[in-house]
């Protein structure tokens, strides 16, 4: 179905199309149907170019005219069968969405048995299967690469899925839950509660946790503030808590960055990383369960190679 903003445009387009076809036909009939009468000689039209190039008023060759009429028959048939004439849907009722849907259905039906086979195996087994990995990679490129990158190595705020360092956990079931239901990391803002100086102190304590260069006096003051405000999520030793997605602050892996300026920004303003729930994205697609299974297996396999 065409989408015109107003019914007028449908009529406008239809009228122009029909008038053009009829007009072309009338023009051809009136100007080119002339045949030479027996014995009649084509006349010379007065001008001559390039010395000896003459213009005669011979009628058009019949085969050429025939082609012209054929294009008209074609356009009439086409406009009758397929959409093209304003809002008229065409006798065949074809739509691009309909064609897309039937192609998707055909593809899903083709993959159904293959998917069903993988669904019976556990995620770790599927992860080791090269065919499953190839399908998983395609699914990943379709649904995940815009955030995690086509090589799954992530970017600032989007975790690297290949490094075996996990915010929420890297066992097959947890990965599957992450993908299926999504995750929302909530790091509250501390700018107001701690003030600029307090934030700086706690930042230097965080820097010290992973052995980064830091100011020992500031870090010592920050340690108390960390114990008061941060341990509930990041644990007393700073190693984080997967149930909340609170990152380990003692390692060299940073979700947002480990420089002093970035950590100050994180602590002052807070962070809210959101991993969308794929059940919503996959919607009512058939094979949804199998796709989630294959995606989980693909992600699980990424860090198992290392
Ligand atoms: C709109 C962007 C976006 C898309 C699309 C997306 N993700 Fe994520 N994903 C995130 C963000 C952001 C996080 C981190 C959430 C947080 O900060 O708590 C995340 C976290 C994850 C995690 C948890 C990593 C860990 O360390 O525990 C996994 C696994 C994951 N994504 C897999 C996927 C897969 C598989 C897909 C595709 C089916 C996908 N993601 C699509 C943004 C996205
Ligand atoms: C309510 C739980 C909670 C509390 C309390 C909390 N955090 Fe966080 N923190 C998180 C979560 C969850 C994330 C990950 C945010 C995301 O995924 O977007 C995070 C992220 C961070 C990061 C970013 C790490 C990286 O890899 O880039 C730093 C730094 C940090 N927190 C420090 C602190 C400090 C310092 C405090 C105390 C002043 C604190 N957090 C208090 C839950 C918490």
PDB file of C-alpha atoms in Angstrom, residues 80-290:
ATOM      1  CA  UNK A  80      -3.381  -3.727 -13.285  1.00  0.00           C
ATOM      2  CA  UNK A  81      -1.519  -6.562 -11.512  1.00  0.00           C
ATOM      3  CA  UNK A  82       0.850  -4.731  -9.143  1.00  0.00           C
ATOM      4  CA  UNK A  83       0.562  -1.550  -7.068  1.00  0.00           C
ATOM      5  CA  UNK A  84       1.627   1.585  -8.938  1.00  0.00           C
ATOM      6  CA  UNK A  85      -1.540   3.455  -9.812  1.00  0.00           C
ATOM      7  CA  UNK A  86      -2.104   5.691  -6.806  1.00  0.00           C
ATOM      8  CA  UNK A  87      -3.689   3.722  -3.967  1.00  0.00           C
ATOM      9  CA  UNK A  88      -4.828   0.843  -6.170  1.00  0.00           C
ATOM     10  CA  UNK A  89      -3.275  -2.303  -4.647  1.00  0.00           C
ATOM     11  CA  UNK A  90      -3.180  -4.320  -7.869  1.00  0.00           C
ATOM     12  CA  UNK A  91      -5.113  -7.497  -8.687  1.00  0.00           C
ATOM     13  CA  UNK A  92      -2.374  -9.764  -7.267  1.00  0.00           C
ATOM     14  CA  UNK A  93      -2.434  -7.950  -3.913  1.00  0.00           C
ATOM     15  CA  UNK A  94       1.379  -7.987  -3.764  1.00  0.00           C
ATOM     16  CA  UNK A  95       3.114  -5.948  -1.067  1.00  0.00           C
ATOM     17  CA  UNK A  96       6.797  -5.658  -0.236  1.00  0.00           C
ATOM     18  CA  UNK A  97       5.998  -6.408   3.426  1.00  0.00           C
ATOM     19  CA  UNK A  98       4.052  -9.496   2.372  1.00  0.00           C
ATOM     20  CA  UNK A  99       6.955 -10.702   0.263  1.00  0.00           C
ATOM     21  CA  UNK A 100       9.392 -10.037   3.113  1.00  0.00           C
ATOM     22  CA  UNK A 101       7.210 -11.918   5.569  1.00  0.00           C
ATOM     23  CA  UNK A 102       6.833 -14.935   3.367  1.00  0.00           C
ATOM     24  CA  UNK A 103      10.603 -14.994   2.796  1.00  0.00           C
ATOM     25  CA  UNK A 104      11.191 -14.805   6.545  1.00  0.00           C
ATOM     26  CA  UNK A 105       8.692 -17.611   7.112  1.00  0.00           C
ATOM     27  CA  UNK A 106      10.400 -19.765   4.504  1.00  0.00           C
ATOM     28  CA  UNK A 107      13.785 -19.142   6.100  1.00  0.00           C
ATOM     29  CA  UNK A 108      12.497 -19.840   9.609  1.00  0.00           C
ATOM     30  CA  UNK A 109      10.918 -23.072   8.435  1.00  0.00           C
ATOM     31  CA  UNK A 110      14.216 -24.086   6.848  1.00  0.00           C
ATOM     32  CA  UNK A 111      16.194 -23.368  10.011  1.00  0.00           C
ATOM     33  CA  UNK A 112      13.585 -24.875  12.344  1.00  0.00           C
ATOM     34  CA  UNK A 113      15.061 -28.421  12.383  1.00  0.00           C
ATOM     35  CA  UNK A 114      18.631 -27.114  12.736  1.00  0.00           C
ATOM     36  CA  UNK A 115      17.612 -24.801  15.582  1.00  0.00           C
ATOM     37  CA  UNK A 116      15.638 -27.558  17.295  1.00  0.00           C
ATOM     38  CA  UNK A 117      18.757 -29.730  17.322  1.00  0.00           C
ATOM     39  CA  UNK A 118      20.860 -27.060  19.022  1.00  0.00           C
ATOM     40  CA  UNK A 119      18.131 -26.270  21.524  1.00  0.00           C
ATOM     41  CA  UNK A 120      18.400 -29.838  22.853  1.00  0.00           C
ATOM     42  CA  UNK A 121      22.099 -29.444  23.661  1.00  0.00           C
ATOM     43  CA  UNK A 122      23.418 -27.434  26.593  1.00  0.00           C
ATOM     44  CA  UNK A 123      25.051 -24.056  25.956  1.00  0.00           C
ATOM     45  CA  UNK A 124      28.626 -25.242  26.527  1.00  0.00           C
ATOM     46  CA  UNK A 125      28.193 -28.043  23.962  1.00  0.00           C
ATOM     47  CA  UNK A 126      26.620 -25.691  21.418  1.00  0.00           C
ATOM     48  CA  UNK A 127      29.483 -23.223  21.993  1.00  0.00           C
ATOM     49  CA  UNK A 128      31.976 -25.838  20.809  1.00  0.00           C
ATOM     50  CA  UNK A 129      30.099 -26.564  17.566  1.00  0.00           C
ATOM     51  CA  UNK A 130      31.546 -24.631  14.583  1.00  0.00           C
ATOM     52  CA  UNK A 131      28.185 -24.526  12.728  1.00  0.00           C
ATOM     53  CA  UNK A 132      26.418 -23.166  15.775  1.00  0.00           C
ATOM     54  CA  UNK A 133      29.164 -20.596  16.220  1.00  0.00           C
ATOM     55  CA  UNK A 134      28.740 -19.433  12.623  1.00  0.00           C
ATOM     56  CA  UNK A 135      24.995 -18.951  13.131  1.00  0.00           C
ATOM     57  CA  UNK A 136      25.635 -17.329  16.518  1.00  0.00           C
ATOM     58  CA  UNK A 137      28.066 -14.919  14.933  1.00  0.00           C
ATOM     59  CA  UNK A 138      25.477 -13.851  12.347  1.00  0.00           C
ATOM     60  CA  UNK A 139      22.885 -13.337  15.054  1.00  0.00           C
ATOM     61  CA  UNK A 140      25.425 -11.354  17.056  1.00  0.00           C
ATOM     62  CA  UNK A 141      26.191  -9.135  14.063  1.00  0.00           C
ATOM     63  CA  UNK A 142      22.475  -8.507  13.605  1.00  0.00           C
ATOM     64  CA  UNK A 143      21.423  -7.866  17.192  1.00  0.00           C
ATOM     65  CA  UNK A 144      24.473  -6.961  19.252  1.00  0.00           C
ATOM     66  CA  UNK A 145      27.304  -5.501  17.193  1.00  0.00           C
ATOM     67  CA  UNK A 146      25.932  -1.941  17.188  1.00  0.00           C
ATOM     68  CA  UNK A 147      26.753  -1.763  20.899  1.00  0.00           C
ATOM     69  CA  UNK A 148      29.381  -4.419  21.571  1.00  0.00           C
ATOM     70  CA  UNK A 149      31.252  -4.084  18.255  1.00  0.00           C
ATOM     71  CA  UNK A 150      31.424  -6.676  15.479  1.00  0.00           C
ATOM     72  CA  UNK A 151      34.323  -8.403  17.252  1.00  0.00           C
ATOM     73  CA  UNK A 152      32.460  -8.212  20.617  1.00  0.00           C
ATOM     74  CA  UNK A 153      35.344  -6.279  22.151  1.00  0.00           C
ATOM     75  CA  UNK A 154      33.019  -3.520  23.321  1.00  0.00           C
ATOM     76  CA  UNK A 155      33.704   0.159  23.785  1.00  0.00           C
ATOM     77  CA  UNK A 156      33.471   2.714  26.564  1.00  0.00           C
ATOM     78  CA  UNK A 157      30.347   1.836  28.572  1.00  0.00           C
ATOM     79  CA  UNK A 158      29.804  -1.350  26.530  1.00  0.00           C
ATOM     80  CA  UNK A 159      31.579  -4.326  28.061  1.00  0.00           C
ATOM     81  CA  UNK A 160      34.142  -6.419  26.241  1.00  0.00           C
ATOM     82  CA  UNK A 161      32.575  -9.879  25.906  1.00  0.00           C
ATOM     83  CA  UNK A 162      35.789 -11.648  24.916  1.00  0.00           C
ATOM     84  CA  UNK A 163      37.929 -11.026  27.997  1.00  0.00           C
ATOM     85  CA  UNK A 164      36.428 -13.426  30.556  1.00  0.00           C
ATOM     86  CA  UNK A 165      35.945 -10.553  32.981  1.00  0.00           C
ATOM     87  CA  UNK A 166      32.275 -10.287  33.858  1.00  0.00           C
ATOM     88  CA  UNK A 167      30.043  -7.648  35.358  1.00  0.00           C
ATOM     89  CA  UNK A 168      27.199 -10.099  35.911  1.00  0.00           C
ATOM     90  CA  UNK A 169      28.864 -13.488  35.545  1.00  0.00           C
ATOM     91  CA  UNK A 170      30.216 -15.624  32.745  1.00  0.00           C
ATOM     92  CA  UNK A 171      28.644 -19.036  33.285  1.00  0.00           C
ATOM     93  CA  UNK A 172      26.319 -20.143  30.481  1.00  0.00           C
ATOM     94  CA  UNK A 173      23.071 -19.637  32.401  1.00  0.00           C
ATOM     95  CA  UNK A 174      23.962 -16.164  33.641  1.00  0.00           C
ATOM     96  CA  UNK A 175      24.970 -15.078  30.145  1.00  0.00           C
ATOM     97  CA  UNK A 176      21.667 -16.361  28.851  1.00  0.00           C
ATOM     98  CA  UNK A 177      19.747 -14.510  31.558  1.00  0.00           C
ATOM     99  CA  UNK A 178      21.652 -11.310  30.763  1.00  0.00           C
ATOM    100  CA  UNK A 179      20.769 -11.567  27.087  1.00  0.00           C
ATOM    101  CA  UNK A 180      17.172 -12.667  27.615  1.00  0.00           C
ATOM    102  CA  UNK A 181      16.106 -10.234  30.349  1.00  0.00           C
ATOM    103  CA  UNK A 182      18.622  -7.419  29.920  1.00  0.00           C
ATOM    104  CA  UNK A 183      20.547  -5.657  32.705  1.00  0.00           C
ATOM    105  CA  UNK A 184      20.615  -2.183  34.173  1.00  0.00           C
ATOM    106  CA  UNK A 185      23.725  -1.162  36.085  1.00  0.00           C
ATOM    107  CA  UNK A 186      22.970   1.516  38.675  1.00  0.00           C
ATOM    108  CA  UNK A 187      25.923   3.441  40.006  1.00  0.00           C
ATOM    109  CA  UNK A 188      24.421   6.309  42.012  1.00  0.00           C
ATOM    110  CA  UNK A 189      25.864   9.837  41.730  1.00  0.00           C
ATOM    111  CA  UNK A 190      27.975  10.932  44.726  1.00  0.00           C
ATOM    112  CA  UNK A 191      28.868  14.486  43.725  1.00  0.00           C
ATOM    113  CA  UNK A 192      26.458  16.127  46.156  1.00  0.00           C
ATOM    114  CA  UNK A 193      26.916  13.746  49.059  1.00  0.00           C
ATOM    115  CA  UNK A 194      30.736  13.761  49.006  1.00  0.00           C
ATOM    116  CA  UNK A 195      31.536  17.164  47.514  1.00  0.00           C
ATOM    117  CA  UNK A 196      34.377  17.747  45.060  1.00  0.00           C
ATOM    118  CA  UNK A 197      37.080  17.073  47.664  1.00  0.00           C
ATOM    119  CA  UNK A 198      35.452  13.906  48.927  1.00  0.00           C
ATOM    120  CA  UNK A 199      35.076  12.624  45.353  1.00  0.00           C
ATOM    121  CA  UNK A 200      38.748  13.321  44.685  1.00  0.00           C
ATOM    122  CA  UNK A 201      39.787  11.436  47.823  1.00  0.00           C
ATOM    123  CA  UNK A 202      37.690   8.393  47.058  1.00  0.00           C
ATOM    124  CA  UNK A 203      38.931   8.512  43.460  1.00  0.00           C
ATOM    125  CA  UNK A 204      42.516   8.231  44.650  1.00  0.00           C
ATOM    126  CA  UNK A 205      41.532   5.315  46.839  1.00  0.00           C
ATOM    127  CA  UNK A 206      39.942   3.624  43.783  1.00  0.00           C
ATOM    128  CA  UNK A 207      43.141   4.316  41.789  1.00  0.00           C
ATOM    129  CA  UNK A 208      45.153   2.666  44.582  1.00  0.00           C
ATOM    130  CA  UNK A 209      42.988  -0.478  44.437  1.00  0.00           C
ATOM    131  CA  UNK A 210      44.303  -1.454  41.006  1.00  0.00           C
ATOM    132  CA  UNK A 211      47.832  -0.252  41.720  1.00  0.00           C
ATOM    133  CA  UNK A 212      47.531   2.926  39.678  1.00  0.00           C
ATOM    134  CA  UNK A 213      49.481   6.036  40.426  1.00  0.00           C
ATOM    135  CA  UNK A 214      47.760   7.897  43.272  1.00  0.00           C
ATOM    136  CA  UNK A 215      48.235  10.369  46.083  1.00  0.00           C
ATOM    137  CA  UNK A 216      48.634   8.347  49.287  1.00  0.00           C
ATOM    138  CA  UNK A 217      47.199  11.045  51.586  1.00  0.00           C
ATOM    139  CA  UNK A 218      44.106  11.523  49.461  1.00  0.00           C
ATOM    140  CA  UNK A 219      43.694   7.749  49.145  1.00  0.00           C
ATOM    141  CA  UNK A 220      43.907   7.283  52.917  1.00  0.00           C
ATOM    142  CA  UNK A 221      41.102   9.819  53.405  1.00  0.00           C
ATOM    143  CA  UNK A 222      39.170   8.190  50.570  1.00  0.00           C
ATOM    144  CA  UNK A 223      39.430   4.757  52.151  1.00  0.00           C
ATOM    145  CA  UNK A 224      37.072   5.738  54.980  1.00  0.00           C
ATOM    146  CA  UNK A 225      34.600   7.283  52.576  1.00  0.00           C
ATOM    147  CA  UNK A 226      34.731   4.144  50.456  1.00  0.00           C
ATOM    148  CA  UNK A 227      34.006   2.014  53.512  1.00  0.00           C
ATOM    149  CA  UNK A 228      31.049   4.231  54.373  1.00  0.00           C
ATOM    150  CA  UNK A 229      29.467   4.570  50.953  1.00  0.00           C
ATOM    151  CA  UNK A 230      30.680   2.077  48.411  1.00  0.00           C
ATOM    152  CA  UNK A 231      31.223  -1.319  50.009  1.00  0.00           C
ATOM    153  CA  UNK A 232      27.557  -2.285  49.914  1.00  0.00           C
ATOM    154  CA  UNK A 233      27.919  -2.754  46.165  1.00  0.00           C
ATOM    155  CA  UNK A 234      31.643  -2.911  45.433  1.00  0.00           C
ATOM    156  CA  UNK A 235      32.436  -5.065  48.534  1.00  0.00           C
ATOM    157  CA  UNK A 236      34.932  -4.115  51.268  1.00  0.00           C
ATOM    158  CA  UNK A 237      37.899  -5.247  49.185  1.00  0.00           C
ATOM    159  CA  UNK A 238      36.568  -3.449  46.063  1.00  0.00           C
ATOM    160  CA  UNK A 239      36.191  -6.636  44.008  1.00  0.00           C
ATOM    161  CA  UNK A 240      32.596  -5.843  43.097  1.00  0.00           C
ATOM    162  CA  UNK A 241      29.361  -7.792  43.155  1.00  0.00           C
ATOM    163  CA  UNK A 242      28.000  -9.634  40.148  1.00  0.00           C
ATOM    164  CA  UNK A 243      24.441  -9.751  41.475  1.00  0.00           C
ATOM    165  CA  UNK A 244      24.312  -5.958  41.025  1.00  0.00           C
ATOM    166  CA  UNK A 245      26.699  -5.655  38.128  1.00  0.00           C
ATOM    167  CA  UNK A 246      29.010  -3.581  40.346  1.00  0.00           C
ATOM    168  CA  UNK A 247      32.423  -3.835  38.666  1.00  0.00           C
ATOM    169  CA  UNK A 248      35.558  -5.131  40.250  1.00  0.00           C
ATOM    170  CA  UNK A 249      37.624  -2.011  40.945  1.00  0.00           C
ATOM    171  CA  UNK A 250      40.849  -3.875  41.726  1.00  0.00           C
ATOM    172  CA  UNK A 251      41.576  -5.179  38.212  1.00  0.00           C
ATOM    173  CA  UNK A 252      42.817  -3.517  35.044  1.00  0.00           C
ATOM    174  CA  UNK A 253      39.483  -3.842  33.229  1.00  0.00           C
ATOM    175  CA  UNK A 254      37.450  -0.637  33.120  1.00  0.00           C
ATOM    176  CA  UNK A 255      33.947  -0.223  31.804  1.00  0.00           C
ATOM    177  CA  UNK A 256      34.125   3.564  31.613  1.00  0.00           C
ATOM    178  CA  UNK A 257      37.839   4.178  32.046  1.00  0.00           C
ATOM    179  CA  UNK A 258      40.441   4.174  34.799  1.00  0.00           C
ATOM    180  CA  UNK A 259      41.974   7.630  34.465  1.00  0.00           C
ATOM    181  CA  UNK A 260      41.594  10.048  37.369  1.00  0.00           C
ATOM    182  CA  UNK A 261      39.322  12.346  35.343  1.00  0.00           C
ATOM    183  CA  UNK A 262      37.023   9.531  34.220  1.00  0.00           C
ATOM    184  CA  UNK A 263      36.732   8.007  37.686  1.00  0.00           C
ATOM    185  CA  UNK A 264      35.892  11.460  39.101  1.00  0.00           C
ATOM    186  CA  UNK A 265      33.196  11.796  36.437  1.00  0.00           C
ATOM    187  CA  UNK A 266      31.831   8.311  37.214  1.00  0.00           C
ATOM    188  CA  UNK A 267      31.638   8.938  40.943  1.00  0.00           C
ATOM    189  CA  UNK A 268      30.291  12.505  40.685  1.00  0.00           C
ATOM    190  CA  UNK A 269      27.541  11.874  38.152  1.00  0.00           C
ATOM    191  CA  UNK A 270      26.910   8.147  38.493  1.00  0.00           C
ATOM    192  CA  UNK A 271      26.478   5.686  35.599  1.00  0.00           C
ATOM    193  CA  UNK A 272      23.523   3.806  34.233  1.00  0.00           C
ATOM    194  CA  UNK A 273      24.599   1.227  31.684  1.00  0.00           C
ATOM    195  CA  UNK A 274      21.622  -0.535  30.103  1.00  0.00           C
ATOM    196  CA  UNK A 275      21.723  -3.846  28.298  1.00  0.00           C
ATOM    197  CA  UNK A 276      18.341  -4.188  26.506  1.00  0.00           C
ATOM    198  CA  UNK A 277      16.286  -7.347  27.039  1.00  0.00           C
ATOM    199  CA  UNK A 278      16.493  -9.399  23.860  1.00  0.00           C
ATOM    200  CA  UNK A 279      13.113 -11.086  24.413  1.00  0.00           C
ATOM    201  CA  UNK A 280      11.639  -7.714  23.497  1.00  0.00           C
ATOM    202  CA  UNK A 281      13.920  -7.185  20.524  1.00  0.00           C
ATOM    203  CA  UNK A 282      13.283 -10.658  19.138  1.00  0.00           C
ATOM    204  CA  UNK A 283       9.575 -10.026  19.741  1.00  0.00           C
ATOM    205  CA  UNK A 284       7.388 -12.832  18.503  1.00  0.00           C
ATOM    206  CA  UNK A 285       9.910 -14.226  16.046  1.00  0.00           C
ATOM    207  CA  UNK A 286       9.531 -17.956  15.898  1.00  0.00           C
ATOM    208  CA  UNK A 287      12.751 -19.724  16.900  1.00  0.00           C
ATOM    209  CA  UNK A 288      13.212 -17.016  19.524  1.00  0.00           C
ATOM    210  CA  UNK A 289      14.271 -19.509  22.206  1.00  0.00           C
ATOM    211  CA  UNK A 290      16.769 -21.103  19.849  1.00  0.00           C
TER     212      UNK A 290
END
